[in-house]
PDB file of C-alpha atoms in Angstrom:
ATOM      1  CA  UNK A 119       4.549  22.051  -3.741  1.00 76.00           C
ATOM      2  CA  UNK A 120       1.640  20.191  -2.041  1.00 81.00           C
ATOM      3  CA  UNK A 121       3.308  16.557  -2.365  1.00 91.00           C
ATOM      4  CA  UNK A 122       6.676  14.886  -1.532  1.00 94.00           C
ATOM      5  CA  UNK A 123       7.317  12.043  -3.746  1.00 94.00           C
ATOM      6  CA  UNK A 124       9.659   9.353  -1.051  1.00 95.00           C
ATOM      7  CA  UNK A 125      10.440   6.192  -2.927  1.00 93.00           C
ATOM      8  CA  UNK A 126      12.320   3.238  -1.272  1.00 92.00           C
ATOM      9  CA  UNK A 127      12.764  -0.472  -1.882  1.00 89.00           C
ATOM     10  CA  UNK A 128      15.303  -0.530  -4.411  1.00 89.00           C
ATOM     11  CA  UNK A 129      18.800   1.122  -4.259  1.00 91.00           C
ATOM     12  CA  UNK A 130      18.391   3.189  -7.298  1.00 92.00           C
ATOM     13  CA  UNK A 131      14.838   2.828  -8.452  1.00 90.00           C
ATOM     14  CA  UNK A 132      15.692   4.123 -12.151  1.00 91.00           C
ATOM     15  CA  UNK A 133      17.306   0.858 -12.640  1.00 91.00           C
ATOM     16  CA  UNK A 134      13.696  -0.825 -12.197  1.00 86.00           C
ATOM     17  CA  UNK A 135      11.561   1.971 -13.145  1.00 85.00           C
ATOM     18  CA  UNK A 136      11.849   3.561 -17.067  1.00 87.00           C
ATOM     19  CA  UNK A 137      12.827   7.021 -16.426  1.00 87.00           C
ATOM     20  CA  UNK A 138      10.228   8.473 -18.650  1.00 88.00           C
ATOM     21  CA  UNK A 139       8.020   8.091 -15.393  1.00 84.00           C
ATOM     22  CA  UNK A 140      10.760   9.883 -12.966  1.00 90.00           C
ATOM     23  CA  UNK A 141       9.363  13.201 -14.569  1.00 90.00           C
ATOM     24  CA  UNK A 142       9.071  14.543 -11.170  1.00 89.00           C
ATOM     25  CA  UNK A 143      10.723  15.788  -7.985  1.00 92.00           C
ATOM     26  CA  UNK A 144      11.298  12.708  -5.775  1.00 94.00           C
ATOM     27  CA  UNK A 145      13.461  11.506  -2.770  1.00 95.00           C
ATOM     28  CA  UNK A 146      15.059   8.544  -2.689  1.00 95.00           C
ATOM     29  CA  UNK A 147      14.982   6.121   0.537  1.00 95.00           C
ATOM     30  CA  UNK A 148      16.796   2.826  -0.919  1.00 93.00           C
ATOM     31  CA  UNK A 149      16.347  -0.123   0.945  1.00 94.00           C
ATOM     32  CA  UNK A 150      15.056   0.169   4.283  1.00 94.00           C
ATOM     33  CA  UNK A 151      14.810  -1.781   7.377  1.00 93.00           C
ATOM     34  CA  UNK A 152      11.325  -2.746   9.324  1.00 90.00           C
ATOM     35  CA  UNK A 153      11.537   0.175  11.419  1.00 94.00           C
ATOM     36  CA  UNK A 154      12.761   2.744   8.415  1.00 95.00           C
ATOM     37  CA  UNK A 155       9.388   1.308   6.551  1.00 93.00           C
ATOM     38  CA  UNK A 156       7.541   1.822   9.780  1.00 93.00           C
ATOM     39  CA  UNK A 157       8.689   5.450  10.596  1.00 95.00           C
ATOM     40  CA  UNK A 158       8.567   6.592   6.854  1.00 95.00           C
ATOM     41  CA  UNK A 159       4.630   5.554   6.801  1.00 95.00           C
ATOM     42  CA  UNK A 160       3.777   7.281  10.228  1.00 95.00           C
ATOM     43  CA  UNK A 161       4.902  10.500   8.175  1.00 96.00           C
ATOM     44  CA  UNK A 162       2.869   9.739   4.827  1.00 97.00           C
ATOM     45  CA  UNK A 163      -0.888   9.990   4.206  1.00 97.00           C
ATOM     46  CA  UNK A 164      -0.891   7.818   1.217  1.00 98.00           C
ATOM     47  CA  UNK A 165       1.209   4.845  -0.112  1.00 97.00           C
ATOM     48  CA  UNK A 166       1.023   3.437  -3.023  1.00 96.00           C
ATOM     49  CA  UNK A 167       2.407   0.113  -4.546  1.00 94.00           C
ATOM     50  CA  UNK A 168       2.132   0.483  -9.090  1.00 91.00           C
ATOM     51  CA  UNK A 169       3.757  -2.784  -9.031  1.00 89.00           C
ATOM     52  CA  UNK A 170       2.032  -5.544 -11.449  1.00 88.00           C
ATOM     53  CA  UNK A 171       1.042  -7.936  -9.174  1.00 83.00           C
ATOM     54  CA  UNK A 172       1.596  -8.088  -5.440  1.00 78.00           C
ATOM     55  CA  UNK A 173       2.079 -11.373  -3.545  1.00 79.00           C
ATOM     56  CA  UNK A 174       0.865 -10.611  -0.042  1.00 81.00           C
ATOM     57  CA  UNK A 175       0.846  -6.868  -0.065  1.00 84.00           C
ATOM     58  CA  UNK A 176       1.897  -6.705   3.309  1.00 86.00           C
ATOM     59  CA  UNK A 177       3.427  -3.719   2.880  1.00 90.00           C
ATOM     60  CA  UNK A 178      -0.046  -2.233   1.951  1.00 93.00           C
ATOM     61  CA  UNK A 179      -0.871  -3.372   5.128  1.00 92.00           C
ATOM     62  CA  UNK A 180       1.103  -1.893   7.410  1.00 92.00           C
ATOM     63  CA  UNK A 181       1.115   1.279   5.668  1.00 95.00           C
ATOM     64  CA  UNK A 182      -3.012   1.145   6.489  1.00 96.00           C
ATOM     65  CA  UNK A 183      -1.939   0.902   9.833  1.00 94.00           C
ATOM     66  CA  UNK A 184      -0.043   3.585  10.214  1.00 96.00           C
ATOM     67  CA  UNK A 185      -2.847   5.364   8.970  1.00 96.00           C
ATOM     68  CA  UNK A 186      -2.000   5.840   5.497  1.00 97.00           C
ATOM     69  CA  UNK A 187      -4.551   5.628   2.328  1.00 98.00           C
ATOM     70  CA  UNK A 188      -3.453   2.789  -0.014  1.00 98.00           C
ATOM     71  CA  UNK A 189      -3.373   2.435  -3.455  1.00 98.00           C
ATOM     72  CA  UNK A 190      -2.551  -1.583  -4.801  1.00 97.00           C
ATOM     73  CA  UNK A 191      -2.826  -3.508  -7.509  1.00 95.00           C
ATOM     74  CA  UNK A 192      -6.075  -5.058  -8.516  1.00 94.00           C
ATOM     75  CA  UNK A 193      -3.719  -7.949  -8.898  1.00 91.00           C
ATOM     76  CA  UNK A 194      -2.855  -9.824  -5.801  1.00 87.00           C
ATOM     77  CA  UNK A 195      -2.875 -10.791  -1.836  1.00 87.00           C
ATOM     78  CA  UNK A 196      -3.472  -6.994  -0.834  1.00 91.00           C
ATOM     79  CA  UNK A 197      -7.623  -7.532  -2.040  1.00 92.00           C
ATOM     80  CA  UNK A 198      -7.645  -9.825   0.966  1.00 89.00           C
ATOM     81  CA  UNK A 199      -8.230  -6.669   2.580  1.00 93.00           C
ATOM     82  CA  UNK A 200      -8.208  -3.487   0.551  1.00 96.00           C
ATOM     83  CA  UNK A 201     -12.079  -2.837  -0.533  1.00 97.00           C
ATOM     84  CA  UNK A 202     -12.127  -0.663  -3.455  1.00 98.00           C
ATOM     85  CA  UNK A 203     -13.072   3.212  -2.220  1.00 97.00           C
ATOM     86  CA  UNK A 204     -13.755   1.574   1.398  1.00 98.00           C
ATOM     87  CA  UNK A 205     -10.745   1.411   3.108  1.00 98.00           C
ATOM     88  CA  UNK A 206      -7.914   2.045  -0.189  1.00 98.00           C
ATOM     89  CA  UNK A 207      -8.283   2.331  -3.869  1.00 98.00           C
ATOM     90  CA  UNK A 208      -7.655  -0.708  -6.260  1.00 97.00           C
ATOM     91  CA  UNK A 209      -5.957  -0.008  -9.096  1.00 97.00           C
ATOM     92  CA  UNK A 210      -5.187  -2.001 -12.640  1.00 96.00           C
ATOM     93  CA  UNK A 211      -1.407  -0.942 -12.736  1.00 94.00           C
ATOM     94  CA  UNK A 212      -0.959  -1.855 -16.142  1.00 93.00           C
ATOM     95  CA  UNK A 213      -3.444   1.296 -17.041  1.00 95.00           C
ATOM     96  CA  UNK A 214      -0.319   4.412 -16.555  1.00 91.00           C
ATOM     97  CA  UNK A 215      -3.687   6.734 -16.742  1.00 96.00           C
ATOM     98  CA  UNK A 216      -6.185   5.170 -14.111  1.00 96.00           C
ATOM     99  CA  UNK A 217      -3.260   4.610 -11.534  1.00 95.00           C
ATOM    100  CA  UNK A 218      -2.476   8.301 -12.239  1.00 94.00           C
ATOM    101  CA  UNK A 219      -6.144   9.371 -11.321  1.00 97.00           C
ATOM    102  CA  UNK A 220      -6.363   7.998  -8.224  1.00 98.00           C
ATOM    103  CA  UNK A 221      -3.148   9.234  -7.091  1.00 96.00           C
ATOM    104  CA  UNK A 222      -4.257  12.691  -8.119  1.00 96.00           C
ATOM    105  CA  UNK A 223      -7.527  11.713  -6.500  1.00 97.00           C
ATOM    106  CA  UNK A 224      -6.321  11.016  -3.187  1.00 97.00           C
ATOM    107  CA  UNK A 225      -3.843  14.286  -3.019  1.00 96.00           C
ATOM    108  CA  UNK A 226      -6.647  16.753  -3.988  1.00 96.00           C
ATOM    109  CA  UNK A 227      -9.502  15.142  -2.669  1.00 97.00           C
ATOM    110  CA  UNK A 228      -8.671  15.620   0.914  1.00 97.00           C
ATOM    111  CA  UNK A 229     -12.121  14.531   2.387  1.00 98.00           C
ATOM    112  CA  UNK A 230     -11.767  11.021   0.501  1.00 98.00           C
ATOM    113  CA  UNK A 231      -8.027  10.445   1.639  1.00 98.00           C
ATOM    114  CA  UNK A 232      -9.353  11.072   5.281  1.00 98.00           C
ATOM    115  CA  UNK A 233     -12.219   8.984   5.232  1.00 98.00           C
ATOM    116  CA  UNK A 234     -10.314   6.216   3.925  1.00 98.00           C
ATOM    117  CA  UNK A 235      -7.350   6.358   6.220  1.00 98.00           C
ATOM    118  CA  UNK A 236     -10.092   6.116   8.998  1.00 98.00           C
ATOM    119  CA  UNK A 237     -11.666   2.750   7.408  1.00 98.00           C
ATOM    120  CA  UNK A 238      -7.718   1.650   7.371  1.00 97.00           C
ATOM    121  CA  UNK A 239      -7.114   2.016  10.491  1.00 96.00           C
ATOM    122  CA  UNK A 240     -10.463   0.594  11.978  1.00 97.00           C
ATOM    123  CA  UNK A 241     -10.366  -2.707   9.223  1.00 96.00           C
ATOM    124  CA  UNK A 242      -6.420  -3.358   9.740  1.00 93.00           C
ATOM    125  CA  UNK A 243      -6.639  -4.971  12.954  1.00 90.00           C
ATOM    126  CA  UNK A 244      -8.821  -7.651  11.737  1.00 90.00           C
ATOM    127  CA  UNK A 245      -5.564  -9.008   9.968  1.00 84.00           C
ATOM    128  CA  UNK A 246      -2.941  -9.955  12.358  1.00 78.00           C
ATOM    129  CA  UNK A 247      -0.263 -12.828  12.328  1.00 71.00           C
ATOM    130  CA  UNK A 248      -1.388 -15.042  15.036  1.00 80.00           C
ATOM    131  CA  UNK A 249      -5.136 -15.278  13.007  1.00 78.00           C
ATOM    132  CA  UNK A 250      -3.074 -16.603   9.950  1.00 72.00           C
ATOM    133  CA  UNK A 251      -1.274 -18.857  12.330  1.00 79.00           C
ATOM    134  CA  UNK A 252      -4.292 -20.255  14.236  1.00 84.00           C
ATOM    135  CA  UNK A 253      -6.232 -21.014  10.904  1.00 80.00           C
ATOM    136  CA  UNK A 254      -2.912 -22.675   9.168  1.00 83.00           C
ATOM    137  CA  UNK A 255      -2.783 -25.153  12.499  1.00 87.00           C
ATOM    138  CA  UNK A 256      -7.181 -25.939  12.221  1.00 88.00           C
ATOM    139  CA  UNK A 257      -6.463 -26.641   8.834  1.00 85.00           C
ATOM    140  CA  UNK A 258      -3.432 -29.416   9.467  1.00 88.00           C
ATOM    141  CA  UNK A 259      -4.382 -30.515  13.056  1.00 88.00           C
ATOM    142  CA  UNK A 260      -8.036 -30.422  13.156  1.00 81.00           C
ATOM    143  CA  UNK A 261      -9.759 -33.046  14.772  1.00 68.00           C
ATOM    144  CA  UNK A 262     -11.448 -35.117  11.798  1.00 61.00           C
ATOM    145  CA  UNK A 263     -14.385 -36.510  14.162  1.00 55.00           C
TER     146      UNK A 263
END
């Protein structure tokens, strides 16, 4: 009764996810548009991505920003800017148990959740789009004096 389970990205998730691990009372969201995402995160507290690897993990990021704790994949773009227990928890999703403790972590720890959905918030906005853009145009334009 303490959690709500919202999944979304996928219009049935039990066709990519082995129902063995749908043991559980959850809502499903489907596929949502940018602003769906955006409003669903300003009502969590924690997000969490068990995929195997995640590209850019910008997903992860924007949850931070809404002030969510994070839980990604050890694997991937989102360790640009989650720091393990700093600002989100880093997880080896291949391990069903150890991305299971810090799930249950982050729900009854409530201190720990808190302090990291501070450290989101406050590291977050040191990764916007126009930085990426402005080091992408040093890197092909630079003066080569």
């Amino acid at each position: 009764d303490k959690v709500q389970i919202w999944l979304f990205g996928a219009n049935d998730v039990r066709d990519i996810v082995d129902s063995k691990y749908l043991d559980f009372n959850w809502k499903q969201f489907g596929k949502l548009t940018q602003y769906q995402v955006a409003s669903m995160m300003s009502k969590a507290d924690i997000f969490t991505d068990f995929s195997s690897h995640q590209a850019m993990g910008l997903t992860a990021l924007e949850a931070m920003s809404a002030g969510c704790s994070v839980i990604v994949p050890k694997n991937g773009g989102a360790t640009e800017f989650v720091k393990d227990r700093k600002n989100g928890i880093l997880v080896d999703t291949s391990n069903f148990q150890s991305s299971l403790h810090a799930l249950d972590e982050l729900v009854e720890d409530d201190n720990l959740r808190k302090d990291l959905q501070l450290a989101a918030i406050r590291d977050v906005v040191h990764y916007y789009p126009e930085k990426v853009s402005l080091q992408i145009l040093n890197r092909l334009f630079k003066d080569k004096d």
